[in-house]
Amino acid sequence: MVKIKDVANAAGVSTATVSRVLANKPHVRREVHDRVMKVVKKLNYRPNRVAQNLRSNSSKIIALVVSDIENPFFQRVSRAVDDAAYEHGYIVMLCNTDENPVKEESCLNLLRDENVAGVILSPTRQTIERFTDIPALNMPVVIVDRHANNLEVDNVLIDNVQSAHILTSHLIEHGYQRIGGIFGVGSNTGSLRHEGFMQALKDHNIKPATELIKFANPREDDGFKTTMNLLNLESRPDAIITSNSLLAAGVLLAIRESKLTIPKDIALASFDDTTCAQLLEPAMTVIDQPTYEIGRTAAELLIKRIQDPTRSNREVVLKTKLIIRQSCGC
Amino acid sequence: MVKIKDVANAAGVSTATVSRVLANKPHVRREVHDRVMKVVKKLNYRPNRVAQNLRSNSSKIIALVVSDIENPFFQRVSRAVDDAAYEHGYIVMLCNTDENPVKEESCLNLLRDENVAGVILSPTRQTIERFTDIPALNMPVVIVDRHANNLEVDNVLIDNVQSAHILTSHLIEHGYQRIGGIFGVGSNTGSLRHEGFMQALKDHNIKPATELIKFANPREDDGFKTTMNLLNLESRPDAIITSNSLLAAGVLLAIRESKLTIPKDIALASFDDTTCAQLLEPAMTVIDQPTYEIGRTAAELLIKRIQDPTRSNREVVLKTKLIIRQSCGC
DNA sequence: CTGAAAGCGCTAACAT
DNA sequence: ATGTTAGCGCTTTCAG
């Protein structure tokens, strides 16, 4: 492993000069600069990032902490974060919290111990509630998926309440009356989307059928079980809305198991436009979130803040889109 | 930021003792041990991992380098790697190469500069061909998806050739004769699966229709375009096999665009059992790879090697499973 | 414009 | 059993 001292010796300068050259600092004679660079190339020297980090207290790693690594939403976000990071010379560390506050905290601590430059966090509900912990992290944080104005962080999100309202209203306006809803339990987005859902019912003077409104672990199997219960009710729903694509998959499976037909017997609409939502027949009506944009924006906000910690905080709200397909009979 | 010296002072011992206590080293009196731990708790001391890394030349970060972060296969693998890493106190860094050797090399170099403990790599084809570079990395490497016996690495893989053979034979044995194939270009698995495909045709005395056998970027849009070409041939295929789920999605879209029906007009079979493959109607016949197992095995092999670098290298071959569904009319 | 030297926070010989 | 001390590889004053 060739180190800065080797380069300095070979170039006949001090390590300080090599360091200056590599950091493109001023006050180095052109001739010396070139000589050093030549040696760097020749020896194939690469600075030890760990030593740089320890000495200068700054790293080129950003972290992405998500609640479910297998949710297509976060997959697309990761891709965007990775792209943006790579463009700026950062690499990304990915952590999965499984919506578990203990795991989340342990993960955040570990990241701080590694002195990462900053983190993009999709916080669990509990974390949101004791939000004051985040400043204690003492590093730049961008929060995705959740409004947090009284905090020294940037955030990027969509209007979950409004989006759920639009999706629900769409169903109502096409004649559905007994609309069931399955929302992610313990997740921020789940409860916000529930809120929009309820509001839409209210705005259309529909009395919510509480037995049709459920919270479930945002995964396929729980979506399935919950739906089976709904379908076995005496008066089953004529439509179901879910707060993410994993739940929707479970609903679909349950509907099929029950030999019902979409949209004739029951309609289905969900958040997140996945490939699968398009491929299904009938294709699914969804709220499309700008997932790639969310990830890229978060990464760029974070990198800007790392470069200028005094920058004012900002909140970026991105627009969603209702994509109307055949799963609700339109 | 409280450091080891603060703990030492508060406990009335030297930093060496604190270090010993924290590392659970022997030769520390019980009483001292307890006193130190109490101070650690009280001050909420957490060792700086960067300093530890620099000094002891060992880190608790493992890296996962994949060719396409959005491929469901790697998503499931990531989850497994993340789970295993977390259990052993490691965190994982995720890098995406887009099957681009330049990006891959830059990424690998960066990881070495960060002194990561080891990397799980799904190498690009080019890298495989100039395989000698990997030892130069000078860190433990586990290769997934590719056999590499003359190299000081562990690897975990499936039998791609055999799996493709099984899938192809299944179609042949159900009467399909003009079988098209779309394989990922530039990817290892793509060419191995192509090989198994060709072998199966040969073993069944079917003359391969070369105009039906294509290599494409393993993504939905290229799967679509390639399929449109195949379907517009004078004598179109009666079945199509793809080497991954992204390509299969494209094929499906193209078949639908062409108003053909699966499996009546054309059959379809693919690698990777995704939720979508199950949800579709007709559901898709696939080769199911044990993705979670692959990721977990890779992570465990890596961690074992990190802990014992002298361990002999090994290759783990995991079994795949043919899942027969309705997309090929059985 | 360049070099000498201190030190980031920690671990591991080597003493005692 | 515990303390002293010398670095890990780098950046950054401070002198010159």
mmCIF file with all atom_site columns, N, CA and C in Angstrom, chain A residues 46 49-50 54 68-70 75-76 79 82 86 91-94 96 98 103 106 109-110 112-114 220 252-253 256 275-276 279 281, chain B residues 46 49-50 53-54 68-70 75-76 79 82 86 91-94 96 98 103 109-110 112-114 220 252-253 256 275-276 279 281:
data_model
loop_
_atom_site.group_PDB
_atom_site.id
_atom_site.type_symbol
_atom_site.label_atom_id
_atom_site.label_alt_id
_atom_site.label_comp_id
_atom_site.label_asym_id
_atom_site.label_entity_id
_atom_site.label_seq_id
_atom_site.pdbx_PDB_ins_code
_atom_site.Cartn_x
_atom_site.Cartn_y
_atom_site.Cartn_z
_atom_site.occupancy
_atom_site.B_iso_or_equiv
_atom_site.pdbx_formal_charge
_atom_site.auth_seq_id
_atom_site.auth_comp_id
_atom_site.auth_asym_id
_atom_site.auth_atom_id
_atom_site.pdbx_PDB_model_num
ATOM 1   N N  . ARG A 1 46  ? -3.257  6.143   -4.075  1.00 0.00 ? 46  ARG A N  1
ATOM 2   C CA . ARG A 1 46  ? -4.642  6.529   -3.783  1.00 0.00 ? 46  ARG A CA 1
ATOM 3   C C  . ARG A 1 46  ? -4.716  6.842   -2.296  1.00 0.00 ? 46  ARG A C  1
ATOM 4   N N  . ARG A 1 49  ? -8.832  6.906   2.518   1.00 0.00 ? 49  ARG A N  1
ATOM 5   C CA . ARG A 1 49  ? -9.985  7.718   2.904   1.00 0.00 ? 49  ARG A CA 1
ATOM 6   C C  . ARG A 1 49  ? -10.252 7.691   4.411   1.00 0.00 ? 49  ARG A C  1
ATOM 7   N N  . VAL A 1 50  ? -9.857  6.615   5.028   1.00 0.00 ? 50  VAL A N  1
ATOM 8   C CA . VAL A 1 50  ? -10.089 6.501   6.470   1.00 0.00 ? 50  VAL A CA 1
ATOM 9   C C  . VAL A 1 50  ? -9.227  7.524   7.210   1.00 0.00 ? 50  VAL A C  1
ATOM 10  N N  . LEU A 1 54  ? -10.447 10.664  9.413   1.00 0.00 ? 54  LEU A N  1
ATOM 11  C CA . LEU A 1 54  ? -10.084 10.867  10.817  1.00 0.00 ? 54  LEU A CA 1
ATOM 12  C C  . LEU A 1 54  ? -9.456  12.243  11.015  1.00 0.00 ? 54  LEU A C  1
ATOM 13  N N  . ASP A 1 68  ? -38.078 -0.355  4.566   1.00 0.00 ? 68  ASP A N  1
ATOM 14  C CA . ASP A 1 68  ? -38.236 -1.669  3.953   1.00 0.00 ? 68  ASP A CA 1
ATOM 15  C C  . ASP A 1 68  ? -37.521 -1.716  2.619   1.00 0.00 ? 68  ASP A C  1
ATOM 16  N N  . ILE A 1 69  ? -36.413 -2.366  2.662   1.00 0.00 ? 69  ILE A N  1
ATOM 17  C CA . ILE A 1 69  ? -35.532 -2.452  1.506   1.00 0.00 ? 69  ILE A CA 1
ATOM 18  C C  . ILE A 1 69  ? -36.209 -3.143  0.340   1.00 0.00 ? 69  ILE A C  1
ATOM 19  N N  . GLU A 1 70  ? -37.262 -3.899  0.617   1.00 0.00 ? 70  GLU A N  1
ATOM 20  C CA . GLU A 1 70  ? -37.907 -4.650  -0.453  1.00 0.00 ? 70  GLU A CA 1
ATOM 21  C C  . GLU A 1 70  ? -39.127 -3.948  -1.040  1.00 0.00 ? 70  GLU A C  1
ATOM 22  N N  . GLN A 1 75  ? -36.714 1.002   -3.558  1.00 0.00 ? 75  GLN A N  1
ATOM 23  C CA . GLN A 1 75  ? -35.742 0.514   -4.526  1.00 0.00 ? 75  GLN A CA 1
ATOM 24  C C  . GLN A 1 75  ? -35.441 1.585   -5.551  1.00 0.00 ? 75  GLN A C  1
ATOM 25  N N  . ARG A 1 76  ? -36.498 2.209   -6.015  1.00 0.00 ? 76  ARG A N  1
ATOM 26  C CA . ARG A 1 76  ? -36.324 3.268   -7.008  1.00 0.00 ? 76  ARG A CA 1
ATOM 27  C C  . ARG A 1 76  ? -35.622 4.468   -6.366  1.00 0.00 ? 76  ARG A C  1
ATOM 28  N N  . ARG A 1 79  ? -31.903 3.765   -6.126  1.00 0.00 ? 79  ARG A N  1
ATOM 29  C CA . ARG A 1 79  ? -31.244 3.937   -7.415  1.00 0.00 ? 79  ARG A CA 1
ATOM 30  C C  . ARG A 1 79  ? -30.931 5.420   -7.649  1.00 0.00 ? 79  ARG A C  1
ATOM 31  N N  . ASP A 1 82  ? -28.198 6.596   -5.307  1.00 0.00 ? 82  ASP A N  1
ATOM 32  C CA . ASP A 1 82  ? -26.926 6.051   -5.750  1.00 0.00 ? 82  ASP A CA 1
ATOM 33  C C  . ASP A 1 82  ? -26.389 6.830   -6.953  1.00 0.00 ? 82  ASP A C  1
ATOM 34  N N  . TYR A 1 86  ? -22.949 9.000   -6.716  1.00 0.00 ? 86  TYR A N  1
ATOM 35  C CA . TYR A 1 86  ? -21.829 8.654   -7.591  1.00 0.00 ? 86  TYR A CA 1
ATOM 36  C C  . TYR A 1 86  ? -21.344 9.882   -8.359  1.00 0.00 ? 86  TYR A C  1
ATOM 37  N N  . ILE A 1 91  ? -20.129 7.607   -1.885  1.00 0.00 ? 91  ILE A N  1
ATOM 38  C CA . ILE A 1 91  ? -20.720 6.297   -2.006  1.00 0.00 ? 91  ILE A CA 1
ATOM 39  C C  . ILE A 1 91  ? -21.792 6.151   -0.939  1.00 0.00 ? 91  ILE A C  1
ATOM 40  N N  . VAL A 1 92  ? -22.716 5.243   -1.166  1.00 0.00 ? 92  VAL A N  1
ATOM 41  C CA . VAL A 1 92  ? -23.847 5.201   -0.249  1.00 0.00 ? 92  VAL A CA 1
ATOM 42  C C  . VAL A 1 92  ? -23.914 3.909   0.542   1.00 0.00 ? 92  VAL A C  1
ATOM 43  N N  . MET A 1 93  ? -24.269 4.098   1.757   1.00 0.00 ? 93  MET A N  1
ATOM 44  C CA . MET A 1 93  ? -24.444 3.020   2.685   1.00 0.00 ? 93  MET A CA 1
ATOM 45  C C  . MET A 1 93  ? -25.957 2.835   2.838   1.00 0.00 ? 93  MET A C  1
ATOM 46  N N  . LEU A 1 94  ? -26.398 1.597   2.753   1.00 0.00 ? 94  LEU A N  1
ATOM 47  C CA . LEU A 1 94  ? -27.833 1.358   2.809   1.00 0.00 ? 94  LEU A CA 1
ATOM 48  C C  . LEU A 1 94  ? -28.190 0.599   4.069   1.00 0.00 ? 94  LEU A C  1
ATOM 49  N N  . ASN A 1 96  ? -31.466 -0.890  6.546   1.00 0.00 ? 96  ASN A N  1
ATOM 50  C CA . ASN A 1 96  ? -32.857 -1.290  6.563   1.00 0.00 ? 96  ASN A CA 1
ATOM 51  C C  . ASN A 1 96  ? -33.318 -1.308  8.013   1.00 0.00 ? 96  ASN A C  1
ATOM 52  N N  . ASP A 1 98  ? -36.673 -2.060  8.926   1.00 0.00 ? 98  ASP A N  1
ATOM 53  C CA . ASP A 1 98  ? -37.882 -2.858  9.120   1.00 0.00 ? 98  ASP A CA 1
ATOM 54  C C  . ASP A 1 98  ? -38.903 -2.132  9.992   1.00 0.00 ? 98  ASP A C  1
ATOM 55  N N  . LYS A 1 103 ? -33.947 -0.943  15.859  1.00 0.00 ? 103 LYS A N  1
ATOM 56  C CA . LYS A 1 103 ? -33.003 -1.169  14.783  1.00 0.00 ? 103 LYS A CA 1
ATOM 57  C C  . LYS A 1 103 ? -32.604 0.171   14.159  1.00 0.00 ? 103 LYS A C  1
ATOM 58  N N  . SER A 1 106 ? -30.131 1.963   16.447  1.00 0.00 ? 106 SER A N  1
ATOM 59  C CA . SER A 1 106 ? -28.824 1.307   16.425  1.00 0.00 ? 106 SER A CA 1
ATOM 60  C C  . SER A 1 106 ? -28.102 1.621   15.120  1.00 0.00 ? 106 SER A C  1
ATOM 61  N N  . ASN A 1 109 ? -26.874 5.265   15.079  1.00 0.00 ? 109 ASN A N  1
ATOM 62  C CA . ASN A 1 109 ? -25.690 5.388   15.924  1.00 0.00 ? 109 ASN A CA 1
ATOM 63  C C  . ASN A 1 109 ? -24.446 4.853   15.227  1.00 0.00 ? 109 ASN A C  1
ATOM 64  N N  . LEU A 1 110 ? -24.600 3.694   14.641  1.00 0.00 ? 110 LEU A N  1
ATOM 65  C CA . LEU A 1 110 ? -23.493 3.093   13.897  1.00 0.00 ? 110 LEU A CA 1
ATOM 66  C C  . LEU A 1 110 ? -22.990 4.041   12.815  1.00 0.00 ? 110 LEU A C  1
ATOM 67  N N  . ARG A 1 112 ? -23.239 7.242   12.712  1.00 0.00 ? 112 ARG A N  1
ATOM 68  C CA . ARG A 1 112 ? -22.534 8.370   13.314  1.00 0.00 ? 112 ARG A CA 1
ATOM 69  C C  . ARG A 1 112 ? -21.137 7.945   13.731  1.00 0.00 ? 112 ARG A C  1
ATOM 70  N N  . ASP A 1 113 ? -21.029 6.750   14.287  1.00 0.00 ? 113 ASP A N  1
ATOM 71  C CA . ASP A 1 113 ? -19.719 6.237   14.688  1.00 0.00 ? 113 ASP A CA 1
ATOM 72  C C  . ASP A 1 113 ? -18.782 6.097   13.488  1.00 0.00 ? 113 ASP A C  1
ATOM 73  N N  . GLU A 1 114 ? -19.362 5.818   12.345  1.00 0.00 ? 114 GLU A N  1
ATOM 74  C CA . GLU A 1 114 ? -18.549 5.715   11.128  1.00 0.00 ? 114 GLU A CA 1
ATOM 75  C C  . GLU A 1 114 ? -18.279 7.100   10.545  1.00 0.00 ? 114 GLU A C  1
ATOM 76  N N  . GLU A 1 220 ? -47.167 -8.109  1.743   1.00 0.00 ? 220 GLU A N  1
ATOM 77  C CA . GLU A 1 220 ? -48.118 -8.879  0.960   1.00 0.00 ? 220 GLU A CA 1
ATOM 78  C C  . GLU A 1 220 ? -48.971 -9.811  1.817   1.00 0.00 ? 220 GLU A C  1
ATOM 79  N N  . LEU A 1 252 ? -54.940 -8.390  -4.045  1.00 0.00 ? 252 LEU A N  1
ATOM 80  C CA . LEU A 1 252 ? -55.202 -9.036  -5.326  1.00 0.00 ? 252 LEU A CA 1
ATOM 81  C C  . LEU A 1 252 ? -55.288 -10.544 -5.173  1.00 0.00 ? 252 LEU A C  1
ATOM 82  N N  . LEU A 1 253 ? -54.341 -11.075 -4.445  1.00 0.00 ? 253 LEU A N  1
ATOM 83  C CA . LEU A 1 253 ? -54.300 -12.513 -4.201  1.00 0.00 ? 253 LEU A CA 1
ATOM 84  C C  . LEU A 1 253 ? -55.579 -12.964 -3.490  1.00 0.00 ? 253 LEU A C  1
ATOM 85  N N  . ARG A 1 256 ? -58.591 -12.924 -5.768  1.00 0.00 ? 256 ARG A N  1
ATOM 86  C CA . ARG A 1 256 ? -58.556 -14.057 -6.670  1.00 0.00 ? 256 ARG A CA 1
ATOM 87  C C  . ARG A 1 256 ? -58.951 -15.338 -5.945  1.00 0.00 ? 256 ARG A C  1
ATOM 88  N N  . THR A 1 275 ? -44.185 -1.794  -12.151 1.00 0.00 ? 275 THR A N  1
ATOM 89  C CA . THR A 1 275 ? -44.309 -2.510  -13.428 1.00 0.00 ? 275 THR A CA 1
ATOM 90  C C  . THR A 1 275 ? -45.500 -3.444  -13.366 1.00 0.00 ? 275 THR A C  1
ATOM 91  N N  . CYS A 1 276 ? -45.612 -4.096  -12.243 1.00 0.00 ? 276 CYS A N  1
ATOM 92  C CA . CYS A 1 276 ? -46.676 -5.061  -12.061 1.00 0.00 ? 276 CYS A CA 1
ATOM 93  C C  . CYS A 1 276 ? -48.053 -4.420  -12.186 1.00 0.00 ? 276 CYS A C  1
ATOM 94  N N  . LEU A 1 279 ? -48.816 -4.297  -15.709 1.00 0.00 ? 279 LEU A N  1
ATOM 95  C CA . LEU A 1 279 ? -48.863 -5.569  -16.412 1.00 0.00 ? 279 LEU A CA 1
ATOM 96  C C  . LEU A 1 279 ? -50.139 -6.357  -16.119 1.00 0.00 ? 279 LEU A C  1
ATOM 97  N N  . GLU A 1 281 ? -53.946 -7.564  -15.513 1.00 0.00 ? 281 GLU A N  1
ATOM 98  C CA . GLU A 1 281 ? -55.173 -7.338  -16.245 1.00 0.00 ? 281 GLU A CA 1
ATOM 99  C C  . GLU A 1 281 ? -56.338 -7.607  -15.312 1.00 0.00 ? 281 GLU A C  1
ATOM 100 N N  . ARG B 1 46  ? -19.196 6.220   22.807  1.00 0.00 ? 46  ARG B N  1
ATOM 101 C CA . ARG B 1 46  ? -19.209 5.284   21.668  1.00 0.00 ? 46  ARG B CA 1
ATOM 102 C C  . ARG B 1 46  ? -17.881 5.439   20.937  1.00 0.00 ? 46  ARG B C  1
ATOM 103 N N  . ARG B 1 49  ? -15.420 4.732   15.129  1.00 0.00 ? 49  ARG B N  1
ATOM 104 C CA . ARG B 1 49  ? -15.088 3.591   14.274  1.00 0.00 ? 49  ARG B CA 1
ATOM 105 C C  . ARG B 1 49  ? -14.011 3.953   13.248  1.00 0.00 ? 49  ARG B C  1
ATOM 106 N N  . VAL B 1 50  ? -13.944 5.207   12.899  1.00 0.00 ? 50  VAL B N  1
ATOM 107 C CA . VAL B 1 50  ? -12.945 5.614   11.909  1.00 0.00 ? 50  VAL B CA 1
ATOM 108 C C  . VAL B 1 50  ? -11.551 5.482   12.509  1.00 0.00 ? 50  VAL B C  1
ATOM 109 N N  . ASN B 1 53  ? -10.656 1.882   12.875  1.00 0.00 ? 53  ASN B N  1
ATOM 110 C CA . ASN B 1 53  ? -10.319 1.346   11.574  1.00 0.00 ? 53  ASN B CA 1
ATOM 111 C C  . ASN B 1 53  ? -8.889  1.732   11.181  1.00 0.00 ? 53  ASN B C  1
ATOM 112 N N  . LEU B 1 54  ? -8.568  2.993   11.336  1.00 0.00 ? 54  LEU B N  1
ATOM 113 C CA . LEU B 1 54  ? -7.235  3.454   10.939  1.00 0.00 ? 54  LEU B CA 1
ATOM 114 C C  . LEU B 1 54  ? -6.158  2.739   11.751  1.00 0.00 ? 54  LEU B C  1
ATOM 115 N N  . ASP B 1 68  ? -27.310 -4.185  -11.143 1.00 0.00 ? 68  ASP B N  1
ATOM 116 C CA . ASP B 1 68  ? -28.539 -3.410  -11.340 1.00 0.00 ? 68  ASP B CA 1
ATOM 117 C C  . ASP B 1 68  ? -29.373 -3.405  -10.081 1.00 0.00 ? 68  ASP B C  1
ATOM 118 N N  . ILE B 1 69  ? -29.320 -2.293  -9.431  1.00 0.00 ? 69  ILE B N  1
ATOM 119 C CA . ILE B 1 69  ? -29.966 -2.121  -8.148  1.00 0.00 ? 69  ILE B CA 1
ATOM 120 C C  . ILE B 1 69  ? -31.475 -2.297  -8.254  1.00 0.00 ? 69  ILE B C  1
ATOM 121 N N  . GLU B 1 70  ? -32.004 -2.167  -9.480  1.00 0.00 ? 70  GLU B N  1
ATOM 122 C CA . GLU B 1 70  ? -33.456 -2.244  -9.630  1.00 0.00 ? 70  GLU B CA 1
ATOM 123 C C  . GLU B 1 70  ? -33.953 -3.624  -10.043 1.00 0.00 ? 70  GLU B C  1
ATOM 124 N N  . GLN B 1 75  ? -32.507 -7.047  -5.248  1.00 0.00 ? 75  GLN B N  1
ATOM 125 C CA . GLN B 1 75  ? -33.200 -6.446  -4.119  1.00 0.00 ? 75  GLN B CA 1
ATOM 126 C C  . GLN B 1 75  ? -33.331 -7.451  -2.996  1.00 0.00 ? 75  GLN B C  1
ATOM 127 N N  . ARG B 1 76  ? -33.712 -8.643  -3.403  1.00 0.00 ? 76  ARG B N  1
ATOM 128 C CA . ARG B 1 76  ? -33.879 -9.694  -2.393  1.00 0.00 ? 76  ARG B CA 1
ATOM 129 C C  . ARG B 1 76  ? -32.514 -10.088 -1.819  1.00 0.00 ? 76  ARG B C  1
ATOM 130 N N  . ARG B 1 79  ? -31.472 -7.511  0.727   1.00 0.00 ? 79  ARG B N  1
ATOM 131 C CA . ARG B 1 79  ? -32.163 -7.701  2.001   1.00 0.00 ? 79  ARG B CA 1
ATOM 132 C C  . ARG B 1 79  ? -31.470 -8.782  2.824   1.00 0.00 ? 79  ARG B C  1
ATOM 133 N N  . ASP B 1 82  ? -28.109 -7.542  4.071   1.00 0.00 ? 82  ASP B N  1
ATOM 134 C CA . ASP B 1 82  ? -28.331 -6.576  5.135   1.00 0.00 ? 82  ASP B CA 1
ATOM 135 C C  . ASP B 1 82  ? -28.691 -7.281  6.447   1.00 0.00 ? 82  ASP B C  1
ATOM 136 N N  . TYR B 1 86  ? -26.217 -7.141  9.690   1.00 0.00 ? 86  TYR B N  1
ATOM 137 C CA . TYR B 1 86  ? -26.716 -6.548  10.930  1.00 0.00 ? 86  TYR B CA 1
ATOM 138 C C  . TYR B 1 86  ? -26.514 -7.490  12.109  1.00 0.00 ? 86  TYR B C  1
ATOM 139 N N  . ILE B 1 91  ? -22.248 -3.055  8.850   1.00 0.00 ? 91  ILE B N  1
ATOM 140 C CA . ILE B 1 91  ? -23.226 -2.368  8.042   1.00 0.00 ? 91  ILE B CA 1
ATOM 141 C C  . ILE B 1 91  ? -22.813 -2.488  6.592   1.00 0.00 ? 91  ILE B C  1
ATOM 142 N N  . VAL B 1 92  ? -23.777 -2.319  5.715   1.00 0.00 ? 92  VAL B N  1
ATOM 143 C CA . VAL B 1 92  ? -23.453 -2.589  4.314   1.00 0.00 ? 92  VAL B CA 1
ATOM 144 C C  . VAL B 1 92  ? -23.524 -1.354  3.438   1.00 0.00 ? 92  VAL B C  1
ATOM 145 N N  . MET B 1 93  ? -22.583 -1.317  2.564   1.00 0.00 ? 93  MET B N  1
ATOM 146 C CA . MET B 1 93  ? -22.488 -0.262  1.587   1.00 0.00 ? 93  MET B CA 1
ATOM 147 C C  . MET B 1 93  ? -22.973 -0.857  0.272   1.00 0.00 ? 93  MET B C  1
ATOM 148 N N  . LEU B 1 94  ? -23.844 -0.157  -0.409  1.00 0.00 ? 94  LEU B N  1
ATOM 149 C CA . LEU B 1 94  ? -24.397 -0.702  -1.640  1.00 0.00 ? 94  LEU B CA 1
ATOM 150 C C  . LEU B 1 94  ? -23.917 0.102   -2.833  1.00 0.00 ? 94  LEU B C  1
ATOM 151 N N  . ASN B 1 96  ? -23.829 0.332   -7.198  1.00 0.00 ? 96  ASN B N  1
ATOM 152 C CA . ASN B 1 96  ? -24.485 -0.079  -8.416  1.00 0.00 ? 96  ASN B CA 1
ATOM 153 C C  . ASN B 1 96  ? -23.519 0.136   -9.572  1.00 0.00 ? 96  ASN B C  1
ATOM 154 N N  . ASP B 1 98  ? -24.322 -0.751  -12.938 1.00 0.00 ? 98  ASP B N  1
ATOM 155 C CA . ASP B 1 98  ? -24.991 -0.701  -14.231 1.00 0.00 ? 98  ASP B CA 1
ATOM 156 C C  . ASP B 1 98  ? -24.277 -1.537  -15.277 1.00 0.00 ? 98  ASP B C  1
ATOM 157 N N  . LYS B 1 103 ? -17.392 1.935   -14.177 1.00 0.00 ? 103 LYS B N  1
ATOM 158 C CA . LYS B 1 103 ? -18.034 2.275   -12.924 1.00 0.00 ? 103 LYS B CA 1
ATOM 159 C C  . LYS B 1 103 ? -17.693 1.235   -11.857 1.00 0.00 ? 103 LYS B C  1
ATOM 160 N N  . ASN B 1 109 ? -12.380 0.497   -6.298  1.00 0.00 ? 109 ASN B N  1
ATOM 161 C CA . ASN B 1 109 ? -11.258 1.277   -5.782  1.00 0.00 ? 109 ASN B CA 1
ATOM 162 C C  . ASN B 1 109 ? -11.673 2.132   -4.591  1.00 0.00 ? 109 ASN B C  1
ATOM 163 N N  . LEU B 1 110 ? -12.800 2.781   -4.758  1.00 0.00 ? 110 LEU B N  1
ATOM 164 C CA . LEU B 1 110 ? -13.329 3.617   -3.688  1.00 0.00 ? 110 LEU B CA 1
ATOM 165 C C  . LEU B 1 110 ? -13.505 2.801   -2.417  1.00 0.00 ? 110 LEU B C  1
ATOM 166 N N  . ARG B 1 112 ? -11.994 0.081   -1.539  1.00 0.00 ? 112 ARG B N  1
ATOM 167 C CA . ARG B 1 112 ? -10.697 -0.258  -0.967  1.00 0.00 ? 112 ARG B CA 1
ATOM 168 C C  . ARG B 1 112 ? -10.138 0.952   -0.222  1.00 0.00 ? 112 ARG B C  1
ATOM 169 N N  . ASP B 1 113 ? -10.297 2.124   -0.823  1.00 0.00 ? 113 ASP B N  1
ATOM 170 C CA . ASP B 1 113 ? -9.815  3.344   -0.168  1.00 0.00 ? 113 ASP B CA 1
ATOM 171 C C  . ASP B 1 113 ? -10.523 3.574   1.165   1.00 0.00 ? 113 ASP B C  1
ATOM 172 N N  . GLU B 1 114 ? -11.758 3.122   1.232   1.00 0.00 ? 114 GLU B N  1
ATOM 173 C CA . GLU B 1 114 ? -12.499 3.269   2.484   1.00 0.00 ? 114 GLU B CA 1
ATOM 174 C C  . GLU B 1 114 ? -12.139 2.138   3.452   1.00 0.00 ? 114 GLU B C  1
ATOM 175 N N  . GLU B 1 220 ? -36.632 -3.729  -19.085 1.00 0.00 ? 220 GLU B N  1
ATOM 176 C CA . GLU B 1 220 ? -37.962 -3.862  -19.647 1.00 0.00 ? 220 GLU B CA 1
ATOM 177 C C  . GLU B 1 220 ? -38.066 -3.307  -21.066 1.00 0.00 ? 220 GLU B C  1
ATOM 178 N N  . LEU B 1 252 ? -43.886 -9.409  -22.115 1.00 0.00 ? 252 LEU B N  1
ATOM 179 C CA . LEU B 1 252 ? -45.310 -9.434  -21.832 1.00 0.00 ? 252 LEU B CA 1
ATOM 180 C C  . LEU B 1 252 ? -46.019 -8.237  -22.435 1.00 0.00 ? 252 LEU B C  1
ATOM 181 N N  . LEU B 1 253 ? -45.427 -7.087  -22.251 1.00 0.00 ? 253 LEU B N  1
ATOM 182 C CA . LEU B 1 253 ? -45.972 -5.855  -22.804 1.00 0.00 ? 253 LEU B CA 1
ATOM 183 C C  . LEU B 1 253 ? -46.077 -5.957  -24.322 1.00 0.00 ? 253 LEU B C  1
ATOM 184 N N  . ARG B 1 256 ? -48.817 -8.308  -25.448 1.00 0.00 ? 256 ARG B N  1
ATOM 185 C CA . ARG B 1 256 ? -50.116 -7.671  -25.279 1.00 0.00 ? 256 ARG B CA 1
ATOM 186 C C  . ARG B 1 256 ? -50.361 -6.641  -26.375 1.00 0.00 ? 256 ARG B C  1
ATOM 187 N N  . THR B 1 275 ? -43.196 -11.458 -7.284  1.00 0.00 ? 275 THR B N  1
ATOM 188 C CA . THR B 1 275 ? -44.605 -11.353 -6.919  1.00 0.00 ? 275 THR B CA 1
ATOM 189 C C  . THR B 1 275 ? -45.446 -11.232 -8.174  1.00 0.00 ? 275 THR B C  1
ATOM 190 N N  . CYS B 1 276 ? -44.943 -10.434 -9.080  1.00 0.00 ? 276 CYS B N  1
ATOM 191 C CA . CYS B 1 276 ? -45.670 -10.165 -10.305 1.00 0.00 ? 276 CYS B CA 1
ATOM 192 C C  . CYS B 1 276 ? -45.888 -11.436 -11.110 1.00 0.00 ? 276 CYS B C  1
ATOM 193 N N  . LEU B 1 279 ? -48.817 -13.039 -9.761  1.00 0.00 ? 279 LEU B N  1
ATOM 194 C CA . LEU B 1 279 ? -50.055 -12.277 -9.813  1.00 0.00 ? 279 LEU B CA 1
ATOM 195 C C  . LEU B 1 279 ? -50.670 -12.224 -11.208 1.00 0.00 ? 279 LEU B C  1
ATOM 196 N N  . GLU B 1 281 ? -52.102 -13.105 -14.879 1.00 0.00 ? 281 GLU B N  1
ATOM 197 C CA . GLU B 1 281 ? -52.978 -14.162 -15.377 1.00 0.00 ? 281 GLU B CA 1
ATOM 198 C C  . GLU B 1 281 ? -52.777 -14.286 -16.867 1.00 0.00 ? 281 GLU B C  1
#
